[in-house]
Every structure is written in C-alpha cells, then in structure tokens.
Tab-separated table of C-alpha atoms and ligand atoms in Angstrom:
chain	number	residue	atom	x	y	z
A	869	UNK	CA	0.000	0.000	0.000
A	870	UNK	CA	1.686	3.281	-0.779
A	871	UNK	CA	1.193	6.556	0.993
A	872	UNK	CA	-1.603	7.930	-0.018
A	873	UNK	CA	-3.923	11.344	1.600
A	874	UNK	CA	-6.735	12.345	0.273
A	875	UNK	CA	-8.386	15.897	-0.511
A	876	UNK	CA	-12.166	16.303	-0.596
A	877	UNK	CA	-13.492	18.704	-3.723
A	878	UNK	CA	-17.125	19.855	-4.201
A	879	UNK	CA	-18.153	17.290	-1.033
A	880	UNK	CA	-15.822	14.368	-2.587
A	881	UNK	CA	-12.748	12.870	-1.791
A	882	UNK	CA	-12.012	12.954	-5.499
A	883	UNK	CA	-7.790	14.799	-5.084
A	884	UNK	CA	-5.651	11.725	-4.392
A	885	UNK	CA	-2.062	12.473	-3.372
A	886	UNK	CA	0.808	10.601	-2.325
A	887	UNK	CA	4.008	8.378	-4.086
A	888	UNK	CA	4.233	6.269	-5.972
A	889	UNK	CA	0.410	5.566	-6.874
A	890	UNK	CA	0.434	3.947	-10.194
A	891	UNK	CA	-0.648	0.724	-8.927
A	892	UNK	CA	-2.973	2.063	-6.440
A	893	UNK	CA	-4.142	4.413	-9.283
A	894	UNK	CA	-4.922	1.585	-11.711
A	895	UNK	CA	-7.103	-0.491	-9.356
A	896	UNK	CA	-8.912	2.372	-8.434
A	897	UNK	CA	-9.863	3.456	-11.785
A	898	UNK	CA	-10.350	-0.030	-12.771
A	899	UNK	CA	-12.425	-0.649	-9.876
A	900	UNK	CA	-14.263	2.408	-9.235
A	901	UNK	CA	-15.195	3.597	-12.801
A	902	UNK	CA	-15.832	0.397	-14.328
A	903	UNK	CA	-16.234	0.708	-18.500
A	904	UNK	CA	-15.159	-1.572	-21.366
A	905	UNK	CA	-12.777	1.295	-22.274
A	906	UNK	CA	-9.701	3.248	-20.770
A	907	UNK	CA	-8.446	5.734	-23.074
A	908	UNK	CA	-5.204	7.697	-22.236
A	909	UNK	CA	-4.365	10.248	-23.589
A	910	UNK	CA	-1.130	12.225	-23.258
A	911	UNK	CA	2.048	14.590	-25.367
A	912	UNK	CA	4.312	13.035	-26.849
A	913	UNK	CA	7.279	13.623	-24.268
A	914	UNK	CA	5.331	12.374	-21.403
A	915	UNK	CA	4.570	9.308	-23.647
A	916	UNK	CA	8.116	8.469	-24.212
A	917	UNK	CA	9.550	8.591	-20.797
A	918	UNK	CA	6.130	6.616	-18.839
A	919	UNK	CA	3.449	5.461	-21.112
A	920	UNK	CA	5.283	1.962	-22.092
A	921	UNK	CA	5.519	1.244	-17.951
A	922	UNK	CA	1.993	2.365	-17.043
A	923	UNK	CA	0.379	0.546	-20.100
A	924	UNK	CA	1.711	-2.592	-18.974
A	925	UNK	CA	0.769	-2.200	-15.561
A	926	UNK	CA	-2.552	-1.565	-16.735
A	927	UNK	CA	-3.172	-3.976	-19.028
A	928	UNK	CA	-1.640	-6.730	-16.412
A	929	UNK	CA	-3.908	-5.790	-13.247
A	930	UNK	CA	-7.021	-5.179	-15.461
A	931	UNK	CA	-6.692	-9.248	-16.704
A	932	UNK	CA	-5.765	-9.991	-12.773
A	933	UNK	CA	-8.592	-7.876	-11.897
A	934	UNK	CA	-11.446	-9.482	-14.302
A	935	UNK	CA	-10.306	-12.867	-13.743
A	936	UNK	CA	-11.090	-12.489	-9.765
A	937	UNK	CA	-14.576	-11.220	-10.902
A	938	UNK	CA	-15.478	-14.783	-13.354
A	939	UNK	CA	-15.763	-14.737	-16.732
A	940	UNK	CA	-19.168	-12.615	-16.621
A	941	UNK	CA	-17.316	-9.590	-17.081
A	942	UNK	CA	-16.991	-7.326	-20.104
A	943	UNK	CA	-13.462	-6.988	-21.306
A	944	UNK	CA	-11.878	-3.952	-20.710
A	945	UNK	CA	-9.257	-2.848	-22.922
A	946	UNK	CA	-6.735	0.296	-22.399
A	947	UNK	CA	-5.976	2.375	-25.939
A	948	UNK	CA	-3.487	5.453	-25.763
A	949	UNK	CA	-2.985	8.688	-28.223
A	950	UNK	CA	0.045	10.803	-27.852
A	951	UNK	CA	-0.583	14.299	-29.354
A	952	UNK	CA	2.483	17.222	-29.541
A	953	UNK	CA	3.957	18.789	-26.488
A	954	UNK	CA	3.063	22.532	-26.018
A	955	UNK	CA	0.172	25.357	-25.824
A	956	UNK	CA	-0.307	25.088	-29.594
A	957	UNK	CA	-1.592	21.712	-28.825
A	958	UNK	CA	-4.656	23.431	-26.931
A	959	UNK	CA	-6.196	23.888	-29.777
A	960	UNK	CA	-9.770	22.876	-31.803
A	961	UNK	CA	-7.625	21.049	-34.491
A	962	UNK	CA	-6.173	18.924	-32.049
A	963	UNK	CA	-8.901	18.426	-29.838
A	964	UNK	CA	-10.965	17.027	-33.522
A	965	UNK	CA	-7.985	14.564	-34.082
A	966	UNK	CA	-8.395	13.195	-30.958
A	967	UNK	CA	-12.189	12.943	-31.131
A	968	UNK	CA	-11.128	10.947	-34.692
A	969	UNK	CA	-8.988	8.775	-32.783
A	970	UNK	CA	-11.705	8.198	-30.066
A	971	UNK	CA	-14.142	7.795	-33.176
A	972	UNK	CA	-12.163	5.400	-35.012
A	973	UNK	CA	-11.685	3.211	-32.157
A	974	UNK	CA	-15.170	2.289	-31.858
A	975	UNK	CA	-15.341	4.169	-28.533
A	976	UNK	CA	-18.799	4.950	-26.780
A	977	UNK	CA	-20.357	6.530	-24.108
A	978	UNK	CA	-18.918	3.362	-22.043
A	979	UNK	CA	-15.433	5.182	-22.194
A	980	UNK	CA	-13.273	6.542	-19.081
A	981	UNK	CA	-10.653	9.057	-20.468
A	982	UNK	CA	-7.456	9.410	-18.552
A	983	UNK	CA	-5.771	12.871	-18.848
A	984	UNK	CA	-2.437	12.424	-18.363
A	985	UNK	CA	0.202	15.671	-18.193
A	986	UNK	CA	0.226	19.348	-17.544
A	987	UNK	CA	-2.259	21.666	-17.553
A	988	UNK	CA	-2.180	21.531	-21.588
A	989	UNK	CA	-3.583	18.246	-20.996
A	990	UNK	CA	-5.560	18.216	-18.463
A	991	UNK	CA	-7.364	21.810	-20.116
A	992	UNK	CA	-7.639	19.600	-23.896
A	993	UNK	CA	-8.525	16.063	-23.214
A	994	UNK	CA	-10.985	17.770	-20.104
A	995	UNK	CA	-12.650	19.614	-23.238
A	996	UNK	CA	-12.796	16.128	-25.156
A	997	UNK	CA	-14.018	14.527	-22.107
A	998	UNK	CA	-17.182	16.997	-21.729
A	999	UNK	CA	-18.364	16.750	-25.164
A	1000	UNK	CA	-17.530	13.580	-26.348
A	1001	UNK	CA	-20.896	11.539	-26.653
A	1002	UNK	CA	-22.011	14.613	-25.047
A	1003	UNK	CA	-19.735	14.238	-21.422
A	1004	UNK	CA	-17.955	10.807	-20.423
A	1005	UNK	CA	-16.206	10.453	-17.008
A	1006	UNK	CA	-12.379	11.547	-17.022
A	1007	UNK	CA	-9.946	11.424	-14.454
A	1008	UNK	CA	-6.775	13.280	-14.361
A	1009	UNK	CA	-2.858	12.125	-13.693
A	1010	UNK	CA	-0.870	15.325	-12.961
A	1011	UNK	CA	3.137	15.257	-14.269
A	1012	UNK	CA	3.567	19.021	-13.845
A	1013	UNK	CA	3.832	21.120	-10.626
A	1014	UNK	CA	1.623	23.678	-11.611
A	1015	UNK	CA	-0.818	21.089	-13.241
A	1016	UNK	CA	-0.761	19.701	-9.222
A	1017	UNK	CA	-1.255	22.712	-7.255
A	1018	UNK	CA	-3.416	24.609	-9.187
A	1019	UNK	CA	-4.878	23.705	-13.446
A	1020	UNK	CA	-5.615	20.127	-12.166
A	1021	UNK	CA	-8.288	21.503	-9.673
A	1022	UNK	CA	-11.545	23.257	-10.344
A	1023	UNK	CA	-12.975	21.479	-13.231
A	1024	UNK	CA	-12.234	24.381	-16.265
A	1025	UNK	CA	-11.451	22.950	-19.409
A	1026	UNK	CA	-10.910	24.708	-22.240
A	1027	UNK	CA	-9.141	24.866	-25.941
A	1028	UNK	CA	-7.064	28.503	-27.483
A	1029	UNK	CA	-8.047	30.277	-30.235
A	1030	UNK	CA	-6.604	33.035	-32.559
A	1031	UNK	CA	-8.441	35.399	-30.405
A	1032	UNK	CA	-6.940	34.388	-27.121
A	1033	UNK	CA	-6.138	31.573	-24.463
A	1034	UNK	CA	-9.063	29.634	-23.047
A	1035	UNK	CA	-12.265	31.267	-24.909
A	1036	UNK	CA	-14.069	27.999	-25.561
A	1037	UNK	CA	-14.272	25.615	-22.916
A	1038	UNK	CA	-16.608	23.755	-20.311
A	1039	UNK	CA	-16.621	23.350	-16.669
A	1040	UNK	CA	-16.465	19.288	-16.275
A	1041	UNK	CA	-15.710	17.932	-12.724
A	1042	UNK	CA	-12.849	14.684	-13.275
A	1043	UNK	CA	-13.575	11.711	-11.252
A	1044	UNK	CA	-10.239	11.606	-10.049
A	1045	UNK	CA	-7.488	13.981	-9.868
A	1046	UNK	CA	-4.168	12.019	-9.180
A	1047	UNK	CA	-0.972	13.978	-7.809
A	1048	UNK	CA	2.094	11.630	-7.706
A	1049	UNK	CA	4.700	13.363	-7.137
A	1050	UNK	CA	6.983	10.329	-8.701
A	1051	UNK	CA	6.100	12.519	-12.229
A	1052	UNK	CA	8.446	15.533	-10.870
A	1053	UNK	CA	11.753	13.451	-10.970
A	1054	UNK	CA	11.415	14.084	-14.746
A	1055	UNK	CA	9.951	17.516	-15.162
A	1056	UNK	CA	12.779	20.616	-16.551
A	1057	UNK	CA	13.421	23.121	-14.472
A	1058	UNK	CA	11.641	25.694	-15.823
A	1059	UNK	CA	8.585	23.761	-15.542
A	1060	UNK	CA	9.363	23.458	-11.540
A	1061	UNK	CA	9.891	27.071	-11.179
A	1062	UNK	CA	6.949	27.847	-13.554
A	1063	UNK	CA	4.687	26.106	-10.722
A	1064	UNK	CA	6.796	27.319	-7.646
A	1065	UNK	CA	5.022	30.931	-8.412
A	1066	UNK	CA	1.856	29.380	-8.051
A	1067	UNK	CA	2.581	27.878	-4.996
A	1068	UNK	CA	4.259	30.872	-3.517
A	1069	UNK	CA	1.141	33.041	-4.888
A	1070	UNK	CA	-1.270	30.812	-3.050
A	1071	UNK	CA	0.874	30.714	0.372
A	1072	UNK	CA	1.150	34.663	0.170
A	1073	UNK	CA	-2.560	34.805	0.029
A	1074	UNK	CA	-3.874	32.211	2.430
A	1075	UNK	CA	-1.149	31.151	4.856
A	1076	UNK	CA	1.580	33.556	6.357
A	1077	UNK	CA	2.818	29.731	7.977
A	1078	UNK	CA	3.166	28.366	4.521
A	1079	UNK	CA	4.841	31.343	3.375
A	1080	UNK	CA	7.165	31.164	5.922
A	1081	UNK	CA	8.034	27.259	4.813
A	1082	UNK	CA	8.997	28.515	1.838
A	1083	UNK	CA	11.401	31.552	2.711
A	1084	UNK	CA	12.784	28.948	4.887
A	1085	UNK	CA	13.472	25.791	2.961
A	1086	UNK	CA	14.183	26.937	-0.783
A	1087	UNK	CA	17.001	24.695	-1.047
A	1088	UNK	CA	15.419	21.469	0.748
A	1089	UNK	CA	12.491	22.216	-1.757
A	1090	UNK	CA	14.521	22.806	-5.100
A	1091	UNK	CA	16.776	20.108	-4.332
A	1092	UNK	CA	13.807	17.457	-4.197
A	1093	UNK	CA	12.757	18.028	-7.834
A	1094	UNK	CA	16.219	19.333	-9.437
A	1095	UNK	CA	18.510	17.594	-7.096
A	1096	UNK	CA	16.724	14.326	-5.831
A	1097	UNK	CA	19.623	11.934	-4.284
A	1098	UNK	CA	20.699	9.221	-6.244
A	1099	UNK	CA	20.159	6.829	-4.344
A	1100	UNK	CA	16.847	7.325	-3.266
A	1101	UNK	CA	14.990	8.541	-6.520
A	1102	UNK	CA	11.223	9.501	-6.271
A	1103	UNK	CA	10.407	6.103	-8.230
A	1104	UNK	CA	12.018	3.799	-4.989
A	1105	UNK	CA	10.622	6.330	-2.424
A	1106	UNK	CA	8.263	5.058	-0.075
A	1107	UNK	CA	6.654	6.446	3.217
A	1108	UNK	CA	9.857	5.119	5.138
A	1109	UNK	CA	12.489	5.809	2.286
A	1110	UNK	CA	11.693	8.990	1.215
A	1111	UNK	CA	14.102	11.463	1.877
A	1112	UNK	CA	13.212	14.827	4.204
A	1113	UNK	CA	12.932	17.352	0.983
A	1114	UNK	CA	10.336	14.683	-0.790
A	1115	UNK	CA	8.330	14.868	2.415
A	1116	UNK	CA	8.676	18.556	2.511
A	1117	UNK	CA	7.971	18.687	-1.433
A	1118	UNK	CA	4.865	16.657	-0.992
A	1119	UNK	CA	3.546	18.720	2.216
A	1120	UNK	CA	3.743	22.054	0.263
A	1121	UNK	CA	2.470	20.675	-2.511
A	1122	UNK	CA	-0.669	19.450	-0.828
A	1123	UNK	CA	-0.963	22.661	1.033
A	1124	UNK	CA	-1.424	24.906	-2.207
A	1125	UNK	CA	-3.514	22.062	-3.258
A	1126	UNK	CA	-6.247	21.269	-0.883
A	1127	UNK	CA	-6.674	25.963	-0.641
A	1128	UNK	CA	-7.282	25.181	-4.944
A	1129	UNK	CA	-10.140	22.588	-3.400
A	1130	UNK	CA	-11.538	24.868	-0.630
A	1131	UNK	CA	-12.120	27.666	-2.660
A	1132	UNK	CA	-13.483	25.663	-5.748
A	1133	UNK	CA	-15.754	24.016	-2.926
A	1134	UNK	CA	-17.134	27.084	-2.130
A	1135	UNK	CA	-16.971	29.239	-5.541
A	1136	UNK	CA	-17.287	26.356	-8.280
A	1137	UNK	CA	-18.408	29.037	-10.973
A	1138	UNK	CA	-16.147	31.964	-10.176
A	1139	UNK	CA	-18.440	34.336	-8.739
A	1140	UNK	CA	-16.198	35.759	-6.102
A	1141	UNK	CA	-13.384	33.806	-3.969
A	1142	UNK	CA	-12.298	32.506	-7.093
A	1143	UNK	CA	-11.211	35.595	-8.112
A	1144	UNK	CA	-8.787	35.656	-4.979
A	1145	UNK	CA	-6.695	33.913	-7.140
A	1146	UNK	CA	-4.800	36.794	-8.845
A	1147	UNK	CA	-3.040	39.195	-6.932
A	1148	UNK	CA	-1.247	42.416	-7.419
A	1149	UNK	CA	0.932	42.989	-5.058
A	1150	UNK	CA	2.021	46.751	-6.129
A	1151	UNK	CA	-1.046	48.380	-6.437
A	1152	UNK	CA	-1.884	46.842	-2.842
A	1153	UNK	CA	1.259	48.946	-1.663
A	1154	UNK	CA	0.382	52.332	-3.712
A	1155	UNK	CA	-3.142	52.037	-2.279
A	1156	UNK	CA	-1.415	52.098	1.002
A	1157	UNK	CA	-2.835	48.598	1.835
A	1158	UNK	CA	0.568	46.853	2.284
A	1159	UNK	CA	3.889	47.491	4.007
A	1160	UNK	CA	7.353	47.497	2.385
A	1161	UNK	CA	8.329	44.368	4.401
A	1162	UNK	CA	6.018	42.738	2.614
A	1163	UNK	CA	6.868	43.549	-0.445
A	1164	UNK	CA	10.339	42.869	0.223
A	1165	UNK	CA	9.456	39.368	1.493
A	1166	UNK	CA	7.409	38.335	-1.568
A	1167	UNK	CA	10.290	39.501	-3.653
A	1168	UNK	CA	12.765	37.817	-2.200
A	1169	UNK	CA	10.994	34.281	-2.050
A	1170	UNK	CA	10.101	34.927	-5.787
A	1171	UNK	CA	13.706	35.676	-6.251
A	1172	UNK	CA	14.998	32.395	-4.774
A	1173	UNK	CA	13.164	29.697	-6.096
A	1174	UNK	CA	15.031	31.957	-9.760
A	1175	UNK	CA	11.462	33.615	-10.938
A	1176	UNK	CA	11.892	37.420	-12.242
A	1177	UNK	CA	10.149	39.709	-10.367
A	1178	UNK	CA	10.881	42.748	-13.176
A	1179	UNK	CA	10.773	43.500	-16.705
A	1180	UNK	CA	14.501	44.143	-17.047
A	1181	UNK	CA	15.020	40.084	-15.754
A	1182	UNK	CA	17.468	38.376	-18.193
A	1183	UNK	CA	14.990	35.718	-19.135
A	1184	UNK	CA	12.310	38.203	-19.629
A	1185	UNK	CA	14.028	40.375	-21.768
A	1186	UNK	CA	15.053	37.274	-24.096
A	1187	UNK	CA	11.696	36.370	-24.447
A	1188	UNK	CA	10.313	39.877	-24.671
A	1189	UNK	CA	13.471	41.073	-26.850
A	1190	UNK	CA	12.595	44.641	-27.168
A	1191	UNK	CA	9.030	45.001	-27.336
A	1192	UNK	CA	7.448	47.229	-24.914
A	1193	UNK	CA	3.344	46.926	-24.034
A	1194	UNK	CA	2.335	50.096	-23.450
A	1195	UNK	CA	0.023	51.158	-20.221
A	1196	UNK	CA	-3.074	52.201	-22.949
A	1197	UNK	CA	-3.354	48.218	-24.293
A	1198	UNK	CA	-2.214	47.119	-20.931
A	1199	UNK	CA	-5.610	48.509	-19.821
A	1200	UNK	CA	-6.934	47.508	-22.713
A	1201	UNK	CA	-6.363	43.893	-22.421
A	1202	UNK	CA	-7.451	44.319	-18.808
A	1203	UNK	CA	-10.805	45.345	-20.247
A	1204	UNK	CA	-11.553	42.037	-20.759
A	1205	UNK	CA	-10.861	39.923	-18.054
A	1206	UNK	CA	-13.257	37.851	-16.366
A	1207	UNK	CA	-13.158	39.072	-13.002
A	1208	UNK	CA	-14.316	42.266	-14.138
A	1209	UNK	CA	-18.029	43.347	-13.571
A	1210	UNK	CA	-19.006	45.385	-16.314
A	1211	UNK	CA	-16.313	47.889	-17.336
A	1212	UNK	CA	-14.913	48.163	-13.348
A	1213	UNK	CA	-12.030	46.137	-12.643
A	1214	UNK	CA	-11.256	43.953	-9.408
A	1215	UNK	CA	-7.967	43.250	-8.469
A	1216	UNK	CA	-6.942	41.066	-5.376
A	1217	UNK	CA	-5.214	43.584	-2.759
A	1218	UNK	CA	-2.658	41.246	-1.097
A	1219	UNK	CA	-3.239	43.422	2.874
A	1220	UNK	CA	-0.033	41.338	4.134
A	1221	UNK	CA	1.612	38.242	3.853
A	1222	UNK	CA	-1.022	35.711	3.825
A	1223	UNK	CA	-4.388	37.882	4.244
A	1224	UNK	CA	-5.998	39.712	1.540
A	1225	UNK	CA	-8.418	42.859	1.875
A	1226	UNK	CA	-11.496	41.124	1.376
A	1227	UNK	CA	-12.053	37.881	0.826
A	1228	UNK	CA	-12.394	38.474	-3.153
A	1229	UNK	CA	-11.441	41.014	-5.657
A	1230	UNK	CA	-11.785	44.803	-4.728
A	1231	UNK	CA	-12.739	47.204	-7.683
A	1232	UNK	CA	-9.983	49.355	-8.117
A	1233	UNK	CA	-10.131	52.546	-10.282
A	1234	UNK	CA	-8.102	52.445	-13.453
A	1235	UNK	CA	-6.137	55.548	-12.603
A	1236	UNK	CA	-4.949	53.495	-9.471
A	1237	UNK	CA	-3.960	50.752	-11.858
A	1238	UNK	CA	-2.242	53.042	-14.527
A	1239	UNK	CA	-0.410	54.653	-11.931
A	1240	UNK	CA	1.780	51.438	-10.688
A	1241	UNK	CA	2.098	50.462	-14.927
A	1242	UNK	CA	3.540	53.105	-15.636
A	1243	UNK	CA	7.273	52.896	-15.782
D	2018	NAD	P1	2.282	21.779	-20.167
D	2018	NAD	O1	1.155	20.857	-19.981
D	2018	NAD	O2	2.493	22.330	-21.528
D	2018	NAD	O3	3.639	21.057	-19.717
D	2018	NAD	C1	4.856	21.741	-19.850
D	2018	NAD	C2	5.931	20.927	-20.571
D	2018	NAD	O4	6.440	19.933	-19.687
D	2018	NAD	C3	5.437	20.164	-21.809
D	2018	NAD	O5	6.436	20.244	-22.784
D	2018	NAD	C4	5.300	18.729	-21.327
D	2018	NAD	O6	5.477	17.802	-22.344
D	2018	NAD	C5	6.401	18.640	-20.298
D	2018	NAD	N1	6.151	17.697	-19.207
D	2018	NAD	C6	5.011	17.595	-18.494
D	2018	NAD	N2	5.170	16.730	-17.488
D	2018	NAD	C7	6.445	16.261	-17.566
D	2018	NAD	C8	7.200	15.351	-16.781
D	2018	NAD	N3	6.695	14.788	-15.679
D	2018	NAD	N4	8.466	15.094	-17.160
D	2018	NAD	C9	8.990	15.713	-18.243
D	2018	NAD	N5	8.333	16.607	-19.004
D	2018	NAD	C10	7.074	16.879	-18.668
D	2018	NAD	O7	2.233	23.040	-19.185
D	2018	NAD	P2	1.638	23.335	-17.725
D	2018	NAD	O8	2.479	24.435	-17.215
D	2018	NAD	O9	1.435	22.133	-16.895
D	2018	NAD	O10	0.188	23.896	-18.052
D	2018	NAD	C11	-0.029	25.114	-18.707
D	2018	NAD	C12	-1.458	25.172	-19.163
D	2018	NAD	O11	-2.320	25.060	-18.015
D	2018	NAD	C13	-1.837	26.457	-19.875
D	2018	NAD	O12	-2.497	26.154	-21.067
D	2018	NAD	C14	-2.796	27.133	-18.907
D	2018	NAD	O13	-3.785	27.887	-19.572
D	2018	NAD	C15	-3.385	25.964	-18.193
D	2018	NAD	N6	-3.956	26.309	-16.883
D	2018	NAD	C16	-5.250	25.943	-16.631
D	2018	NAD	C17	-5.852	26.246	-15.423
D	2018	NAD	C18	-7.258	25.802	-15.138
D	2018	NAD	O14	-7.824	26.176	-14.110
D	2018	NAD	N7	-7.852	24.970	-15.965
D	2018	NAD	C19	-5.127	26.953	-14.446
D	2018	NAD	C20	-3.803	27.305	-14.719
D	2018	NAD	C21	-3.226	26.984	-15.937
C-alpha cells in the first residue's frame, strides 16, 4: 500500500495524493469507474519517458482484476494517443484529431478518459471529455507542478483560439485527480519554477505559515525536484524511504492544493473567492494597503526559487526582446478579463503576507492601476 492522503473537492474525496500511486491508481480506476474502455491520452514527451511502464501495468492488473470477478465480465481494454507537447496543442484542431482517434476506435459513451500531463492536458482532453458523446467520465494524472497545485483543480477545461487563451471551454468535474509526485523526478526546471510561483502566490494569500516554509526551505524544496539523491529517486521512495525534501515537497504541494479545493468548494463558478486567485501585489502597496516588508518578502521568495520579479530580468528580456506593451493596451487587455463586472475592474489587494483585503477582488479605479504600470 503506498502513501496515499486524500483531498475532498465539491463534497468528494475525489484529489488523491501521495508516491508512488500507479498501482494504487490503476485499481482504483479499474475498480471504481468500471467501462469496457480506458483511453489515455497524453504529449508526446510524457509518452516516451512513462506510457510503455503504465500501459503494462494496466493492461496486467485489469486481466488480474477481471479474472477475480469470473468470466461474466466485459473486457476492458486500455488504448493510448500521444498528441504534440506545447500550448499550440490546446487547440480545436487537435482536440478534432483526438475525437477521430476516439471515433475510429469504436469508442462509446462506455469510455473513461485518462488525462495524463500538464495543464495543456488536463485543459484539452478535459474539453474532449465533456463533449464527447455529449460528457464521459475523465480522471486526471498530474506530471507538472503547476498542473498539481493549481490547473488540475476546479474542473475548467478549455481549448485557445486566434483570439486568445481559453475562450471555448466547459466546466467538467474529473472523477479523479491524481498527484504523484513520482512525475516531478522528470519535469525541466523551468517547468518546476513555472509552478513554484503558483505555490508561492497561493501561500502569500492564504497562509503567512506556509509562506514562511517557503522563505525557509528553498534549497530542501529545489533540491527534491532538481537535485533528488541518487540513491533514493522519487520512483524507490516510499513512506519510510523517502528522503526529508520529498516529504517537505509533498507537504507544500498538498498545502497549495487542498486551498485550490476549498475555494473551488465554495466558488465552483467563479463568482467571487475565485477571483482571490490573482493578486497584485504593487497596487496593494500604492493604495497604502501593504507594508514594504512585505513587499520585500514576496520579492525575495520569488527571487529564490530563480522567478523574475521585473521586466529588465534576463529571461524576460530574451523572451520579450525589445518590445514594450504600453500602459493604454495594458488597460486595454485588462478590459476584458473575467473578473471584471461590467467595465470596473477587481484586483486582489494582497493586505499582508497571507491575508488579503477582502475575501475576493476589490474594484480598483483604473487611474490606481495606470499609476503602478507606468514605468
Ligand atoms: P504543459 O502541460 O504544456 O507542460 C509543460 C511541458 O512539460 C510540456 O512540454 C510537457 O510535455 C512537459 N512535461 C510535463 N510533465 C512532464 C514530466 N513529468 N516530465 C517531463 N516533461 C514533462 O504546461 P503546464 O504548465 O502544466 O500547463 C499550462 C497550461 O495550463 C496552460 O495552457 C494554462 O492555460 C493551463 N492552466 C489551466 C488552469 C485551469 O484552471 N484549468 C489553471 C492554470 C493553468
């Protein structure tokens, strides 16, 4: 039995998180969701470094499993579709092929689909899984950071278009949401840090304690994912083998985690704690609602797990080269945001290190706004 904790979401215990779970995983799908079909579907580098392993194991426990049940059992068989890494993947054209692929593999309503990646993923094959024969159950298997701690949970799903990221979508709750941390031994380092923001967003507005976990520990934490010790890798670790910084990974992990579950518990369509999720931490300061310690704390922390907190950041500027937005379509772009309520804006105002102002975004006026753009 491996070490396993679950989080409840929308009054279910539907977040399962622990080590090595693949076995556990499998039997629990198999068991629990019971359909003549498993279809996985994941990119094409995830696919090359675990889908051989976990197809196996699959295919292996679900002949174990039927025999124990007789012979009055409807096969189940396990099919997988690897699509291209990246965002361009989220994308109507990609979503179609794998509908096709679903399609030309005779697959019906009696299908489970198994997301299994990042958030591009988990946002795509989500999509798939709420219109295909109008909604079959999904579950998801998490291999990013930020996929764990924050895109896995809530139940949006959602495909790009030329007009912008995430305009066509569905809300469709997964059966199962599977963190294991096992998938961050692989994951590059700019994935990890990519995630570390969210994690260090969500401490800074829930939990000052959490916060302080992270100021304290940055190298116990980076050296679990970029560092793990050789001799005890995330695949061998178990409750009793797994070193200090894996234990530490996995609490802060589940921390940012199970706030993702509260607040989607209580706010499922976004109508206002939701929003808490997007902060601004200058404009809290310029409206005189937090200190300079603060500031100085959330830059730091930012600063040592290597994410830029300016424009003028190396890896900014090589991405950005040297095009400048200016404020006007800054506040333009603003216009539309969700969170918005007609043409106001609201803005989370961080009020200290782990409290917000109100328990939602304020409406802030835009001269407030332009004045902390503005270089
Ligand atoms: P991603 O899914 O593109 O993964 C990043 C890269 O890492 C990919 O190249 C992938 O192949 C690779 N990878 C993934 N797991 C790996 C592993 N274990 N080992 C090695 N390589 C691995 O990116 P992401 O950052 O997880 O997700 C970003 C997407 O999530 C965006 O499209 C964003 O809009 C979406 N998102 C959705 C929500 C939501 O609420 N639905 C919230 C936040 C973000």
């Amino acid at each position: 039995e491996p070490f396993i904790e679950k989080i409840s979401i929308l009054h279910e215990e539907s977040i399962i998180i622990g080590f090595n779970l693949t076995k556990y995983m499998i039997r629990d799908i198999i068991l629990n969701i019971p359909v003549s079909t498993y279809a996985l579907i994941t990119d094409s580098n995830i696919a090359s470094i675990y889908l051989e392993n976990l197809s196996n194991q699959f295919k292996n426990l679900a002949s174990k499993l039927s025999l124990s049940k007789g012979n009055n059992t409807v096969p189940q068989r396990f099919i997988s579709y690897a699509i291209p890494p990246g965002e361009q993947s989220k994308s109507s054209d990609t979503k179609a092929d794998i509908e096709d692929f679903l399609l030309s593999q005779a697959c019906t309503r009696d299908t489970c689909i198994i997301a299994f990646g990042g958030g591009v993923i988990r946002d795509l094959v989500g999509f798939v899984a709420a219109t295909f024969m109008r909604g079959v159950p999904f579950v998801q298997v998490t291999t990013t950071l930020l996929a764990m701690v924050d895109s896995s949970i809530g139940g949006k799903t959602a495909v790009d278009t030329p007009h912008g990221k995430n305009l066509i979508g569905a809300f469709w709750q997964p059966k199962r949401i599977y963190i294991d941390i096992i998938y961050l031994e692989s994951l590059p380092e700019r994935q990890f840090i990519n995630g570390m923001a969210e994690v260090i967003k969500t401490a800074a507005i829930w939990k000052e304690s959490d916060f302080v976990i992270l100021e304290n520990k940055v190298a116990s934490i980076r050296d679990a994912v970029l560092n793990p010790k050789k001799d005890i890798p995330f695949q061998g670790a178990t409750l009793e083998t797994r070193t200090p910084s894996q234990s530490l990974l996995l609490s802060v992990i589940r921390s940012s985690a199970e706030f993702k579950a509260y607040v989607v518990t209580h706010d499922e369509k976004e109508s206002g704690l939701r929003g808490l999720l997007n902060l601004e931490a200058e404009l809290a300061r310029s409206l005189g609602h937090l200190n300079q310690v603060a500031i100085g704390r959330l830059v730091r922390c930012l600063e040592s797990y290597g994410l830029p907190i300016s424009l003028d950041d190396k890896n900014i500027r090589k991405f950005v080269g040297n095009r400048r937005c200016p404020v006007d379509k800054l506040m333009e772009i603003m216009k539309v945001d969700k969170k918005n309520i007609g043409d106001k804006k609201r803005i989370v105002i961080l009020s200290g290190i782990g409290k917000t102002l109100e328990q939602k975004a304020t409406f802030v006026a835009d001269s407030a706004i332009r004045k902390v753009l503005s270089p």
